[in-house]
Amino acid sequence: MSGPPQVPARRKPLPFRAIAGCYKKQIDHPTNPARNHPIHDEVEIIEYGAGRWIIGIALDGVSETKSQKRLVPIGRMLCWDFARFCKESQPEEMQAMVDWFRASTRKPELANQGATTISLIRFDKASGTVDGLNIGDSVPLMVVERLDSGIGGHRSHPRRGAVLAPLHSVSNEPSSVYKCWRHERPFEPDGFRLKLPKDFTAVWLITMSDGFGKITDKIAGQLIDHRRVERILAKRYPDFVRVFLPEVLAPLAPGVKRPKRGRVRYSAIRHNLPLKEAFTGYYQDCKDQAERQEMETVDLDTMHLATLVNSRAQPNRKLLERTVGEYLDEYHRTLGWLARAPFNPRVDDEGIEAHLRQYVLAELFAEAMVTYLSAHLEDEAPSGGTEAGQLSLTSRLRRFVDGLGQIGDDFCAAVIRVSGLR
């Protein structure tokens, strides 16, 4: 005689919630329509492991031929196959994904069909772990949102973005991904793994192609405060940045020699509080637009940065105020990433500056995107569930990306919003 029907045990809720969305936009070049082509980018959200893991992946593919008849959307092919691999194999370790991509780059049917960047970010709702891999110049980022009392007691949500892996985007050297695909070099992505920060209201995990850097100057000016870009560069690389010191303020820095161009190393004045206060007041009152512009911008010392890159194998070599090893260990991690990036010394040093600026621009662009999404996203109600939240997030992301207007490259982005259980 059979007993009463067995009621399946109720699954314990995972400690973190995540909603996600993705979207891609085709190139619509504002000044050169001849560059427009069928979209190469591919982006996807992949969930597996009974909802435990969620992945955002962005691929920026380039075909070997521009002939539309022979155009192979290599990123799309890889993305479909990878999603199937995740659902069938349920990989727990990131190394399994690296091995899968390594094997995929050797498939005979993909030979001579093109190349693609790969930027992947994964969240584990059980442990709160973020990990991923990156090869090329697509960007994995984290934007942390915290609750602050704000001014006058009003609540605010300060946001800070951070790129999570090196970008191989030095403009004077082909991306490492091409060497992997075209010249059969080993597939060697940069990996990352970290825990969620403390005291957050939401963490946004983003992966996107490099098309964000091809938006028009007008749109870029609306999204990014370029004065903040300059301030971040000065803070990150003080010995390698020169700032403009107005001649009238030079007496406030008696130990600093002011050259004819008026540019001095930021490290020489960054702790001079009286000078900083005077600088702010002088800038606000300055009527000379040319001088104001000089005060708003910084110069990167690309000559010494190139020396640093070429001296990474000599950590004890003295350079400016420190040794090469001290700079790589103690300065912002992007300086160490720069030292590992491909660089062609036969071409001028502008590629180094573009590389370091790319990190800052990506972070500020991601912050602007999250600000838009946060302001317009109604957090899913319990009755709506995760599906309703994901539909809302996808809709908001589409509006943001379409609002970028004409853009000089394909662009795609995947966004995962992480929060704790209420």
Short mmCIF file of C-alpha atoms in Angstrom, two decimals, residues 144-401:
data_model
loop_
_atom_site.label_atom_id
_atom_site.label_comp_id
_atom_site.label_asym_id
_atom_site.label_seq_id
_atom_site.Cartn_x
_atom_site.Cartn_y
_atom_site.Cartn_z
CA VAL A 144 28.94 49.81 -6.83
CA GLU A 145 25.94 51.74 -5.57
CA ARG A 146 25.89 52.80 -1.91
CA LEU A 147 23.34 54.73 0.12
CA ASP A 148 24.54 58.06 1.45
CA SER A 149 22.83 60.67 3.59
CA GLY A 150 23.49 63.28 0.93
CA ILE A 151 23.14 67.04 1.29
CA GLY A 152 20.45 68.36 3.61
CA GLY A 153 19.50 64.86 4.73
CA HIS A 154 18.37 63.77 1.26
CA ARG A 155 19.30 60.19 0.40
CA SER A 156 21.59 59.69 -2.54
CA HIS A 157 23.27 56.75 -4.28
CA PRO A 158 26.94 57.49 -5.03
CA ARG A 159 28.23 55.23 -7.79
CA ARG A 160 31.80 54.20 -8.54
CA GLY A 161 32.84 52.12 -11.53
CA ALA A 162 35.94 49.95 -11.91
CA VAL A 163 37.27 47.97 -14.85
CA LEU A 164 37.98 44.41 -13.69
CA ALA A 165 40.51 43.14 -16.25
CA PRO A 166 43.25 44.47 -18.53
CA LEU A 167 42.24 45.83 -21.94
CA HIS A 168 44.46 45.15 -24.91
CA SER A 169 43.51 48.30 -26.74
CA VAL A 170 46.80 50.12 -27.34
CA SER A 171 46.00 51.81 -30.61
CA ASN A 172 49.35 51.21 -32.29
CA GLU A 173 49.42 47.43 -31.82
CA PRO A 174 46.87 44.85 -33.04
CA SER A 175 44.81 43.39 -30.23
CA SER A 176 46.03 40.18 -28.65
CA VAL A 177 42.86 38.44 -29.79
CA TYR A 178 44.00 38.72 -33.40
CA LYS A 179 47.24 36.97 -32.55
CA CYS A 180 45.20 34.16 -31.00
CA TRP A 181 42.83 33.73 -33.93
CA ARG A 182 44.96 34.62 -36.93
CA HIS A 183 48.40 33.45 -35.88
CA GLU A 184 47.45 30.46 -33.73
CA ARG A 185 48.98 31.84 -30.56
CA PRO A 186 47.80 30.28 -27.27
CA PHE A 187 44.43 31.49 -26.02
CA GLU A 188 45.47 33.40 -22.90
CA PRO A 189 42.62 35.48 -21.48
CA ASP A 190 42.95 37.64 -18.40
CA GLY A 191 40.86 36.25 -15.56
CA PHE A 192 39.48 37.89 -12.43
CA ARG A 193 37.72 36.77 -9.26
CA LEU A 194 36.42 38.86 -6.36
CA LYS A 195 33.78 39.03 -3.67
CA LEU A 196 31.00 41.59 -3.52
CA PRO A 197 31.96 44.72 -1.56
CA LYS A 198 30.46 45.48 1.84
CA ASP A 199 27.62 47.90 2.53
CA PHE A 200 26.19 48.14 -0.98
CA THR A 201 22.62 48.82 -2.01
CA ALA A 202 23.20 47.38 -5.48
CA VAL A 203 26.14 46.12 -7.49
CA TRP A 204 25.99 46.37 -11.27
CA LEU A 205 28.09 43.92 -13.26
CA ILE A 206 28.58 45.08 -16.83
CA THR A 207 30.32 43.77 -19.90
CA MET A 208 30.34 45.81 -23.09
CA SER A 209 32.14 46.19 -26.40
CA ASP A 210 34.41 49.15 -27.09
CA GLY A 211 31.76 50.99 -29.15
CA PHE A 212 31.13 53.28 -26.17
CA GLY A 213 34.30 55.11 -27.21
CA LYS A 214 32.89 55.87 -30.68
CA ILE A 215 29.91 57.97 -29.63
CA THR A 216 29.74 61.57 -30.83
CA ASP A 217 31.46 64.31 -28.84
CA LYS A 218 28.07 65.87 -28.09
CA ILE A 219 26.68 62.69 -26.48
CA ALA A 220 29.99 62.04 -24.70
CA GLY A 221 29.83 65.53 -23.22
CA GLN A 222 26.33 64.86 -21.91
CA LEU A 223 27.33 61.58 -20.26
CA ILE A 224 30.89 62.18 -19.06
CA ASP A 225 32.40 65.12 -17.21
CA HIS A 226 35.74 65.33 -18.98
CA ARG A 227 37.17 67.45 -16.18
CA ARG A 228 36.63 64.45 -13.94
CA VAL A 229 38.56 62.30 -16.42
CA GLU A 230 41.54 64.61 -16.01
CA ARG A 231 41.25 64.60 -12.21
CA ILE A 232 41.17 60.80 -12.11
CA LEU A 233 44.25 60.55 -14.32
CA ALA A 234 46.12 62.98 -12.07
CA LYS A 235 45.15 61.04 -8.94
CA ARG A 236 46.10 57.65 -10.41
CA TYR A 237 49.45 58.57 -11.96
CA PRO A 238 50.72 61.68 -10.11
CA ASP A 239 54.40 61.27 -11.12
CA PHE A 240 53.44 60.78 -14.78
CA VAL A 241 50.97 63.66 -15.07
CA ARG A 242 51.71 67.34 -15.60
CA VAL A 243 49.13 69.96 -14.64
CA PHE A 244 49.01 73.65 -15.46
CA LEU A 245 50.16 75.99 -12.68
CA PRO A 246 49.08 79.60 -13.38
CA GLU A 247 51.99 81.98 -13.09
CA VAL A 248 50.19 84.10 -10.51
CA LEU A 249 49.92 81.06 -8.20
CA ALA A 250 53.55 79.93 -8.60
CA PRO A 251 54.69 81.72 -5.36
CA LEU A 252 52.44 79.33 -3.42
CA ALA A 253 54.70 76.45 -4.57
CA PRO A 254 58.17 77.80 -3.72
CA GLY A 255 59.97 74.48 -4.07
CA VAL A 256 58.55 73.74 -7.54
CA LYS A 257 60.25 75.02 -10.67
CA ARG A 258 57.62 76.28 -13.12
CA PRO A 259 58.74 75.85 -16.76
CA LYS A 260 57.78 78.22 -19.54
CA ARG A 261 54.72 76.14 -20.54
CA GLY A 262 53.54 76.28 -16.95
CA ARG A 263 53.12 72.52 -16.53
CA VAL A 264 54.48 70.83 -13.41
CA ARG A 265 54.29 67.28 -12.11
CA TYR A 266 51.13 66.77 -10.11
CA SER A 267 53.02 64.82 -7.45
CA ALA A 268 54.99 67.98 -6.64
CA ILE A 269 51.89 69.95 -5.62
CA ARG A 270 49.16 67.43 -4.79
CA HIS A 271 49.59 67.79 -1.00
CA ASN A 272 49.76 71.60 -1.09
CA LEU A 273 46.32 72.47 0.35
CA PRO A 274 46.72 76.30 0.25
CA LEU A 275 47.64 76.02 -3.44
CA LYS A 276 44.67 73.77 -4.15
CA GLU A 277 42.26 76.21 -2.51
CA ALA A 278 43.80 79.16 -4.39
CA PHE A 279 43.69 77.17 -7.64
CA THR A 280 39.94 76.53 -7.23
CA GLY A 281 39.20 80.20 -6.56
CA TYR A 282 41.41 81.39 -9.42
CA TYR A 283 39.74 78.97 -11.85
CA GLN A 284 36.24 80.09 -10.86
CA ASP A 285 37.14 83.77 -11.39
CA CYS A 286 39.27 83.29 -14.51
CA LYS A 287 37.86 85.01 -17.61
CA ASP A 288 40.57 83.80 -20.01
CA GLN A 289 39.02 80.76 -21.72
CA ALA A 290 42.36 79.53 -23.06
CA GLU A 291 43.86 79.56 -19.57
CA ARG A 292 40.78 77.89 -18.10
CA GLN A 293 41.14 75.11 -20.66
CA GLU A 294 44.79 74.69 -19.73
CA MET A 295 43.75 74.34 -16.09
CA GLU A 296 41.12 71.73 -16.97
CA THR A 297 43.44 69.34 -18.83
CA VAL A 298 46.44 67.24 -17.90
CA ASP A 299 49.38 65.99 -19.94
CA LEU A 300 50.51 62.39 -19.55
CA ASP A 301 54.27 61.94 -19.61
CA THR A 302 54.18 59.29 -22.30
CA MET A 303 57.97 59.28 -22.68
CA HIS A 304 58.53 58.06 -19.12
CA LEU A 305 55.49 55.79 -19.33
CA ALA A 306 57.04 54.15 -22.40
CA THR A 307 60.28 53.74 -20.46
CA LEU A 308 58.30 52.08 -17.67
CA VAL A 309 56.65 49.68 -20.12
CA ASN A 310 59.99 48.75 -21.68
CA SER A 311 61.65 48.35 -18.26
CA ARG A 312 59.15 46.00 -16.64
CA ALA A 313 61.82 43.29 -16.58
CA GLN A 314 64.10 45.63 -14.56
CA PRO A 315 62.11 46.24 -11.35
CA ASN A 316 65.06 47.89 -9.54
CA ARG A 317 65.65 50.51 -12.23
CA LYS A 318 65.16 54.05 -10.91
CA LEU A 319 62.61 56.10 -12.81
CA LEU A 320 61.58 59.60 -11.73
CA GLU A 321 60.86 59.34 -7.98
CA ARG A 322 60.69 55.54 -7.56
CA THR A 323 61.83 52.26 -9.00
CA VAL A 324 59.98 50.53 -11.81
CA GLY A 325 58.86 47.79 -9.41
CA GLU A 326 57.48 50.29 -6.90
CA TYR A 327 55.44 52.02 -9.58
CA LEU A 328 53.98 48.74 -10.80
CA ASP A 329 53.23 47.52 -7.27
CA GLU A 330 52.01 50.70 -5.60
CA TYR A 331 50.32 52.76 -8.29
CA HIS A 332 46.84 52.12 -9.65
CA ARG A 333 46.53 48.59 -11.06
CA THR A 334 45.95 49.92 -14.58
CA LEU A 335 49.60 50.99 -14.68
CA GLY A 336 50.63 47.36 -14.23
CA TRP A 337 48.11 46.37 -16.88
CA LEU A 338 49.67 48.92 -19.22
CA ALA A 339 53.08 47.34 -18.69
CA ARG A 340 51.64 43.98 -19.82
CA ALA A 341 49.80 45.36 -22.86
CA PRO A 342 51.18 45.08 -26.40
CA PHE A 343 53.09 48.21 -27.39
CA ASN A 344 54.94 49.06 -30.56
CA PRO A 345 57.78 51.50 -29.78
CA ARG A 346 58.25 52.29 -33.47
CA VAL A 347 55.05 54.31 -33.39
CA ASP A 348 54.60 57.44 -31.28
CA ASP A 349 53.53 57.27 -27.64
CA GLU A 350 49.91 58.34 -28.15
CA GLY A 351 48.80 54.72 -27.90
CA ILE A 352 49.88 54.64 -24.24
CA GLU A 353 47.79 57.68 -23.36
CA ALA A 354 44.79 56.28 -25.25
CA HIS A 355 45.15 53.03 -23.32
CA LEU A 356 45.09 54.67 -19.87
CA ARG A 357 42.28 57.03 -20.82
CA GLN A 358 40.21 54.09 -22.09
CA TYR A 359 39.93 52.69 -18.58
CA VAL A 360 38.68 55.98 -17.14
CA LEU A 361 36.24 56.63 -19.98
CA ALA A 362 34.82 53.10 -19.66
CA GLU A 363 34.27 53.53 -15.92
CA LEU A 364 32.58 56.91 -16.23
CA PHE A 365 30.44 55.72 -19.14
CA ALA A 366 29.32 52.73 -17.05
CA GLU A 367 28.50 55.03 -14.13
CA ALA A 368 26.37 57.20 -16.43
CA MET A 369 24.57 54.12 -17.75
CA VAL A 370 23.85 52.86 -14.23
CA THR A 371 22.63 56.31 -13.17
CA TYR A 372 20.14 56.23 -16.04
CA LEU A 373 19.04 52.67 -15.35
CA SER A 374 18.69 53.29 -11.60
CA ALA A 375 16.65 56.43 -12.09
CA HIS A 376 14.22 54.74 -14.46
CA LEU A 377 14.15 51.20 -13.14
CA GLU A 378 11.34 50.34 -10.76
CA ASP A 379 12.68 47.58 -8.57
CA GLU A 380 10.63 44.47 -9.17
CA ALA A 381 7.82 43.97 -6.67
CA PRO A 382 7.44 40.52 -5.07
CA SER A 383 4.30 40.00 -7.13
CA GLY A 384 6.16 40.83 -10.31
CA GLY A 385 9.09 38.55 -9.64
CA THR A 386 12.46 38.39 -11.31
CA GLU A 387 11.06 38.03 -14.82
CA ALA A 388 9.24 41.36 -14.57
CA GLY A 389 12.41 43.01 -13.27
CA GLN A 390 14.47 41.66 -16.14
CA LEU A 391 11.96 42.85 -18.72
CA SER A 392 12.03 46.30 -17.17
CA LEU A 393 15.84 46.39 -17.05
CA THR A 394 16.15 45.25 -20.67
CA SER A 395 13.67 47.91 -21.75
CA ARG A 396 15.59 50.65 -19.91
CA LEU A 397 18.92 49.47 -21.32
CA ARG A 398 17.48 49.56 -24.84
CA ARG A 399 16.32 53.15 -24.33
CA PHE A 400 19.73 54.18 -23.01
CA VAL A 401 21.66 52.58 -25.88
#
